[in-house]
Short mmCIF file of C-alpha atoms and ligand atoms in Angstrom, two decimals:
data_model
loop_
_atom_site.label_atom_id
_atom_site.label_comp_id
_atom_site.label_asym_id
_atom_site.label_seq_id
_atom_site.Cartn_x
_atom_site.Cartn_y
_atom_site.Cartn_z
CA MET A 1 30.33 -13.20 44.90
CA PHE A 2 31.77 -13.27 41.40
CA GLU A 3 32.68 -9.66 41.96
CA SER A 4 34.67 -10.29 45.12
CA LEU A 5 36.45 -13.33 43.70
CA SER A 6 37.10 -11.85 40.28
CA SER A 7 38.41 -8.67 41.88
CA LYS A 8 40.87 -10.83 43.81
CA PHE A 9 41.89 -12.31 40.50
CA SER A 10 41.99 -9.09 38.55
CA GLY A 11 45.63 -8.34 39.40
CA ILE A 12 46.62 -11.82 38.34
CA PHE A 13 45.15 -11.47 34.90
CA GLU A 14 46.17 -7.87 34.29
CA GLY A 15 48.76 -8.84 31.74
CA MET A 16 46.37 -10.99 29.79
CA SER A 17 44.40 -9.58 26.93
CA LYS A 18 40.64 -9.69 27.20
CA ARG A 19 40.25 -12.59 24.84
CA GLY A 20 42.33 -15.73 24.74
CA LEU A 21 43.01 -19.07 26.28
CA LEU A 22 43.66 -19.41 30.00
CA SER A 23 47.27 -20.47 30.49
CA GLU A 24 48.54 -22.83 33.14
CA ALA A 25 50.48 -19.97 34.80
CA ASP A 26 47.40 -17.69 34.97
CA VAL A 27 45.25 -20.43 36.44
CA SER A 28 47.91 -21.56 38.96
CA GLU A 29 48.25 -18.02 40.23
CA ALA A 30 44.47 -17.69 40.67
CA MET A 31 44.31 -21.07 42.42
CA ARG A 32 46.72 -19.79 45.05
CA GLU A 33 44.02 -17.30 46.08
CA VAL A 34 41.34 -19.98 46.06
CA ARG A 35 43.50 -22.30 48.16
CA LEU A 36 44.02 -19.57 50.77
CA ALA A 37 40.28 -18.77 50.88
CA MET A 38 39.40 -22.44 51.32
CA LEU A 39 41.96 -23.06 54.05
CA ASP A 40 40.76 -19.91 55.78
CA ALA A 41 37.21 -21.31 55.67
CA ASP A 42 38.49 -24.46 57.43
CA VAL A 43 38.11 -26.85 54.50
CA ALA A 44 40.12 -30.04 55.11
CA LEU A 45 43.48 -29.97 53.30
CA PRO A 46 43.00 -33.13 51.18
CA VAL A 47 39.65 -31.74 50.02
CA VAL A 48 41.29 -28.43 49.09
CA LYS A 49 44.06 -30.17 47.15
CA ASP A 50 41.67 -32.39 45.25
CA PHE A 51 39.39 -29.46 44.44
CA ILE A 52 42.22 -27.25 43.18
CA SER A 53 43.64 -29.92 40.92
CA ARG A 54 40.23 -30.68 39.43
CA VAL A 55 39.51 -27.03 38.77
CA LYS A 56 42.95 -26.45 37.28
CA GLU A 57 42.46 -29.31 34.89
CA GLY A 58 39.13 -27.92 33.75
CA ALA A 59 40.27 -24.30 33.44
CA VAL A 60 43.61 -24.46 31.64
CA GLY A 61 43.12 -23.95 27.93
CA LYS A 62 39.52 -22.69 28.28
CA GLU A 63 38.65 -19.84 25.99
CA VAL A 64 37.68 -16.57 27.60
CA LEU A 65 34.68 -15.04 25.86
CA ASP A 66 34.91 -11.37 25.04
CA THR A 67 31.91 -10.51 27.19
CA ILE A 68 33.77 -11.28 30.44
CA SER A 69 37.27 -10.75 31.81
CA PRO A 70 39.68 -13.65 32.44
CA GLY A 71 39.25 -13.03 36.17
CA GLN A 72 35.49 -13.39 35.86
CA ALA A 73 35.88 -16.51 33.72
CA VAL A 74 38.02 -18.25 36.33
CA ALA A 75 35.78 -17.04 39.18
CA LYS A 76 32.84 -18.65 37.43
CA ILE A 77 34.69 -21.93 36.88
CA VAL A 78 35.73 -22.00 40.57
CA ASN A 79 32.24 -21.16 41.78
CA ASP A 80 30.55 -23.77 39.59
CA ALA A 81 32.98 -26.46 40.72
CA LEU A 82 32.45 -25.56 44.35
CA VAL A 83 28.66 -25.70 44.04
CA GLU A 84 29.04 -29.10 42.37
CA SER A 85 31.29 -30.35 45.18
CA LEU A 86 28.74 -29.17 47.74
CA GLY A 87 26.10 -31.35 46.11
CA GLY A 88 25.07 -29.41 43.02
CA ALA A 89 22.52 -26.65 42.63
CA GLY A 90 19.21 -27.04 44.40
CA VAL A 91 18.25 -28.68 47.64
CA VAL A 92 17.94 -32.31 48.71
CA PRO A 93 14.59 -32.51 50.51
CA LEU A 94 13.70 -34.86 53.33
CA SER A 95 12.22 -38.01 51.91
CA PHE A 96 8.78 -39.29 52.92
CA ASN A 97 8.42 -41.83 50.20
CA ALA A 98 7.15 -44.63 52.45
CA ALA A 99 3.99 -45.77 54.14
CA PRO A 100 3.23 -43.69 57.24
CA PRO A 101 4.27 -43.46 59.99
CA VAL A 102 7.63 -42.46 58.54
CA ALA A 103 10.39 -42.41 61.15
CA ILE A 104 13.16 -39.82 61.23
CA LEU A 105 16.04 -40.79 63.51
CA MET A 106 18.07 -37.87 64.85
CA VAL A 107 21.63 -38.76 65.86
CA GLY A 108 24.71 -36.83 66.93
CA LEU A 109 26.94 -35.77 69.76
CA GLN A 110 25.69 -34.00 72.86
CA GLY A 111 25.39 -30.25 72.37
CA SER A 112 25.31 -30.45 68.56
CA GLY A 113 21.76 -29.09 68.50
CA LYS A 114 19.96 -32.41 68.08
CA THR A 115 16.98 -31.72 70.34
CA THR A 116 16.53 -28.19 69.00
CA SER A 117 16.73 -29.45 65.42
CA SER A 118 14.15 -32.17 66.17
CA GLY A 119 11.76 -29.44 67.32
CA LYS A 120 12.58 -27.30 64.30
CA ILE A 121 11.93 -30.13 61.84
CA ALA A 122 8.67 -31.01 63.62
CA LEU A 123 7.49 -27.41 63.34
CA ARG A 124 8.45 -27.19 59.68
CA LEU A 125 6.71 -30.44 58.74
CA THR A 126 3.58 -29.45 60.63
CA ALA A 127 3.36 -25.85 59.47
CA ARG A 128 4.59 -26.15 55.89
CA GLU A 129 3.76 -29.67 54.86
CA HIS A 130 0.71 -30.20 57.08
CA LYS A 131 2.04 -33.49 58.38
CA LYS A 132 0.79 -34.96 61.63
CA VAL A 133 4.04 -35.22 63.60
CA LEU A 134 4.93 -37.04 66.82
CA LEU A 135 8.12 -36.15 68.68
CA ALA A 136 9.73 -38.65 71.03
CA SER A 137 12.90 -38.36 73.10
CA LEU A 138 14.94 -41.52 73.61
CA ASP A 139 17.53 -39.55 75.56
CA THR A 140 17.57 -41.18 78.96
CA GLN A 141 21.21 -40.14 79.50
CA ARG A 142 21.01 -36.40 79.93
CA PRO A 143 18.83 -35.25 82.82
CA ALA A 144 15.91 -33.18 81.55
CA ALA A 145 16.52 -34.02 77.87
CA GLN A 146 13.05 -35.55 77.56
CA LEU A 147 11.54 -32.53 79.26
CA GLN A 148 13.43 -30.19 76.91
CA LEU A 149 11.90 -31.92 73.89
CA ALA A 150 8.44 -31.82 75.47
CA GLN A 151 8.82 -28.06 75.95
CA LEU A 152 9.94 -27.56 72.35
CA ALA A 153 6.98 -29.65 71.18
CA GLU A 154 4.65 -27.43 73.15
CA GLN A 155 6.17 -24.31 71.60
CA ALA A 156 5.86 -25.82 68.13
CA LYS A 157 2.34 -27.07 68.93
CA VAL A 158 3.37 -30.59 67.96
CA ALA A 159 2.51 -33.79 69.84
CA CYS A 160 5.15 -35.35 72.07
CA LEU A 161 5.17 -38.92 73.35
CA PRO A 162 4.33 -38.85 77.08
CA ILE A 163 7.37 -39.44 79.29
CA VAL A 164 7.40 -42.75 81.17
CA SER A 165 10.05 -42.43 83.82
CA GLY A 166 12.73 -45.14 83.75
CA GLN A 167 11.75 -46.60 80.36
CA PRO A 168 14.82 -47.58 78.30
CA PRO A 169 15.40 -46.09 74.79
CA LEU A 170 14.40 -49.16 72.77
CA GLU A 171 11.10 -49.44 74.62
CA ILE A 172 10.41 -45.75 74.12
CA ALA A 173 11.09 -46.18 70.39
CA ALA A 174 8.68 -49.12 70.18
CA ARG A 175 6.04 -47.18 72.11
CA ALA A 176 6.47 -44.17 69.81
CA MET A 177 5.98 -46.28 66.67
CA ASP A 178 2.97 -48.07 68.19
CA THR A 179 1.37 -44.78 69.20
CA ALA A 180 2.01 -43.34 65.74
CA ARG A 181 0.41 -46.36 64.04
CA ARG A 182 -2.58 -46.36 66.34
CA GLU A 183 -3.18 -42.62 66.26
CA GLY A 184 -2.49 -42.04 62.57
CA TYR A 185 0.68 -39.94 62.66
CA ASP A 186 2.46 -39.26 59.37
CA VAL A 187 5.91 -38.74 60.83
CA VAL A 188 7.68 -39.77 64.05
CA ILE A 189 10.84 -37.85 64.95
CA LEU A 190 13.03 -39.80 67.36
CA ASP A 191 15.64 -37.75 69.23
CA THR A 192 18.38 -40.09 70.46
CA ALA A 193 20.87 -39.59 73.28
CA GLY A 194 24.17 -37.94 72.45
CA ARG A 195 27.54 -38.39 74.09
CA LEU A 196 30.44 -36.02 74.54
CA SER A 197 32.43 -38.02 72.02
CA ILE A 198 31.98 -41.08 69.82
CA ASP A 199 31.79 -44.26 71.87
CA GLU A 200 30.74 -47.80 71.20
CA ALA A 201 27.86 -47.82 73.67
CA LEU A 202 26.35 -44.84 71.86
CA MET A 203 26.70 -46.46 68.45
CA ALA A 204 25.29 -49.76 69.72
CA GLU A 205 22.25 -47.99 71.17
CA VAL A 206 21.59 -45.98 68.03
CA GLY A 207 22.14 -49.10 65.90
CA ALA A 208 19.60 -51.09 67.94
CA VAL A 209 17.00 -48.31 67.65
CA LYS A 210 17.62 -48.12 63.93
CA THR A 211 17.08 -51.84 63.47
CA LEU A 212 13.87 -51.67 65.49
CA VAL A 213 12.20 -48.71 63.79
CA ASN A 214 13.73 -48.92 60.29
CA PRO A 215 13.77 -45.14 59.84
CA HIS A 216 13.31 -43.54 56.45
CA GLU A 217 15.79 -40.81 57.32
CA THR A 218 18.75 -41.03 59.68
CA LEU A 219 19.90 -37.46 60.12
CA LEU A 220 23.20 -36.59 61.76
CA VAL A 221 23.18 -33.25 63.55
CA VAL A 222 26.58 -31.55 63.60
CA ASP A 223 27.81 -28.18 64.76
CA ALA A 224 29.34 -26.25 61.84
CA MET A 225 31.65 -24.46 64.28
CA THR A 226 33.48 -27.71 65.07
CA GLY A 227 35.07 -27.86 61.59
CA GLN A 228 37.15 -30.97 61.00
CA ASP A 229 35.72 -32.69 64.11
CA ALA A 230 32.29 -32.53 62.51
CA VAL A 231 33.63 -34.48 59.55
CA ASN A 232 35.23 -37.11 61.81
CA THR A 233 31.94 -37.46 63.69
CA ALA A 234 30.07 -37.93 60.41
CA GLN A 235 32.49 -40.61 59.24
CA ALA A 236 32.09 -42.51 62.52
CA PHE A 237 28.28 -42.36 62.46
CA LYS A 238 28.15 -43.23 58.77
CA ALA A 239 30.33 -46.30 59.30
CA ALA A 240 28.48 -47.46 62.41
CA VAL A 241 24.82 -46.78 61.64
CA GLY A 242 24.55 -45.30 58.13
CA LEU A 243 23.22 -41.82 57.38
CA THR A 244 20.78 -40.39 54.86
CA GLY A 245 21.53 -36.74 55.56
CA VAL A 246 23.16 -34.11 57.71
CA VAL A 247 21.67 -31.17 59.59
CA MET A 248 24.38 -28.57 60.05
CA THR A 249 23.69 -26.29 62.99
CA ARG A 250 25.13 -22.93 64.02
CA MET A 251 25.58 -21.71 60.48
CA ASP A 252 24.54 -18.35 61.96
CA GLY A 253 27.91 -18.23 63.71
CA ASP A 254 31.35 -17.33 62.36
CA ALA A 255 31.88 -20.68 60.65
CA LYS A 256 32.66 -19.99 57.02
CA GLY A 257 31.16 -23.24 55.83
CA GLY A 258 34.32 -25.20 55.16
CA ALA A 259 32.97 -28.07 57.24
CA ALA A 260 30.05 -28.37 54.83
CA LEU A 261 32.35 -28.90 51.87
CA SER A 262 34.62 -31.35 53.70
CA MET A 263 31.58 -33.21 54.98
CA ARG A 264 30.10 -33.66 51.53
CA ALA A 265 33.42 -34.49 49.87
CA ILE A 266 34.60 -36.98 52.50
CA THR A 267 31.36 -38.70 53.54
CA GLY A 268 29.27 -38.19 50.39
CA THR A 269 26.25 -37.61 52.63
CA PRO A 270 24.02 -34.71 51.54
CA ILE A 271 23.52 -31.79 53.88
CA LYS A 272 19.74 -31.47 53.93
CA LEU A 273 19.07 -28.71 56.43
CA VAL A 274 20.90 -25.88 58.13
CA GLY A 275 20.33 -24.42 61.60
CA SER A 276 20.62 -20.66 61.54
CA GLY A 277 19.77 -19.69 65.11
CA GLU A 278 18.30 -20.86 68.40
CA LYS A 279 14.66 -20.18 67.51
CA LEU A 280 12.40 -22.97 66.30
CA THR A 281 11.81 -21.18 63.02
CA GLU A 282 15.54 -20.83 62.32
CA LEU A 283 15.95 -23.84 60.06
CA GLU A 284 16.73 -23.52 56.37
CA GLU A 285 17.33 -25.65 53.36
CA PHE A 286 20.96 -26.13 52.42
CA TYR A 287 21.80 -24.01 49.39
CA PRO A 288 25.20 -24.96 47.93
CA GLU A 289 25.40 -21.61 46.09
CA ARG A 290 25.20 -19.65 49.35
CA VAL A 291 27.80 -21.78 51.08
CA ALA A 292 30.11 -21.57 48.06
CA SER A 293 30.13 -17.79 48.23
CA ARG A 294 30.71 -17.93 51.97
CA ILE A 295 33.73 -20.20 51.51
CA LEU A 296 35.25 -18.04 48.79
CA GLY A 297 34.62 -14.92 50.89
P1 GDP B 301 21.68 -31.54 71.88
O1 GDP B 301 22.46 -31.85 73.12
O2 GDP B 301 22.40 -32.03 70.66
O3 GDP B 301 20.27 -32.00 71.91
O4 GDP B 301 21.69 -29.95 71.73
P2 GDP B 301 20.55 -28.86 71.98
O5 GDP B 301 19.47 -28.99 70.99
O6 GDP B 301 20.17 -28.88 73.43
O7 GDP B 301 21.33 -27.52 71.63
C1 GDP B 301 22.44 -27.04 72.37
C2 GDP B 301 22.45 -25.52 72.31
O8 GDP B 301 22.69 -25.09 70.96
C3 GDP B 301 21.15 -24.88 72.73
O9 GDP B 301 21.44 -23.74 73.50
C4 GDP B 301 20.50 -24.47 71.39
O10 GDP B 301 19.66 -23.35 71.54
C5 GDP B 301 21.70 -24.15 70.56
N1 GDP B 301 21.49 -24.31 69.11
C6 GDP B 301 20.97 -25.36 68.45
N2 GDP B 301 20.94 -25.14 67.12
C7 GDP B 301 21.45 -23.90 66.91
C8 GDP B 301 21.70 -23.09 65.74
O11 GDP B 301 21.46 -23.46 64.59
N3 GDP B 301 22.26 -21.86 65.97
C9 GDP B 301 22.56 -21.42 67.23
N4 GDP B 301 23.11 -20.20 67.34
N5 GDP B 301 22.35 -22.14 68.34
C10 GDP B 301 21.80 -23.37 68.19
#
């Protein structure tokens, strides 16, 4: 990544000797490239502006060591700042620091990948962390949503709360928690109903479930391809029900990851997991370094 970014910068710094202090003019010129890359990756404009001014401040006057070129020095400063803005190096794991059964509440708009991600997380917790997981669908809105989760559970070889036709979401949630307590489950993943767009009925329903089950994690599932809309969705859910993390799906698509940066910068909520395909195994940790290089192209 440094190579591609520093090669973009190389022309800019041609006139500058190998050693020296980065001047305001040099840095401004390089930031023009960074700004274009970020806008191209669909990062929200206020986030781009804030980022550029912070980086400029930190870079101007910095000494370039003789082991690297000025282009490489600025590329490193930009990359480090971007990783920091994406949440810093390393991953933020799901938290299970509570007495079992620990509830994970999955929220988001319809089509974001919520049900698929519930299945993926269930598989991961079972296979990698040897947790005893119960999946439960509270989605009584979309026909066949409960069946879809049951099928995913079967594929993942994870238990799924039996479907009781006509039972409302809050009662399903209570039944799931009761079952988990009685049968000794470590984790209960509750897949809530989505809507096509944010509406008050949706938020009220999710809020009521949250109050009832007191989940340890409330994870918003958003589609990375929806860019700025994903950020608006996150703000609305954060304000209405509170969030502990984001699962960003469809990172296998063309999205360059700008939504991830905007999301983190605007909502402050960590992106904990990334969907990288339709298969149940296609779930990854969120690595800020990888997304940074994707944004800078
Ligand atoms: P829900 O309405 O939010 O529950 O969404 P679904 O879980 O039903 O997912 C909608 C569609 O997106 C399905 O066809 C999934 O296979 C697909 N999908 C979910 N996550 C990903 C992902 O990370 N990458 C890709 N390419 N497709 C995904």
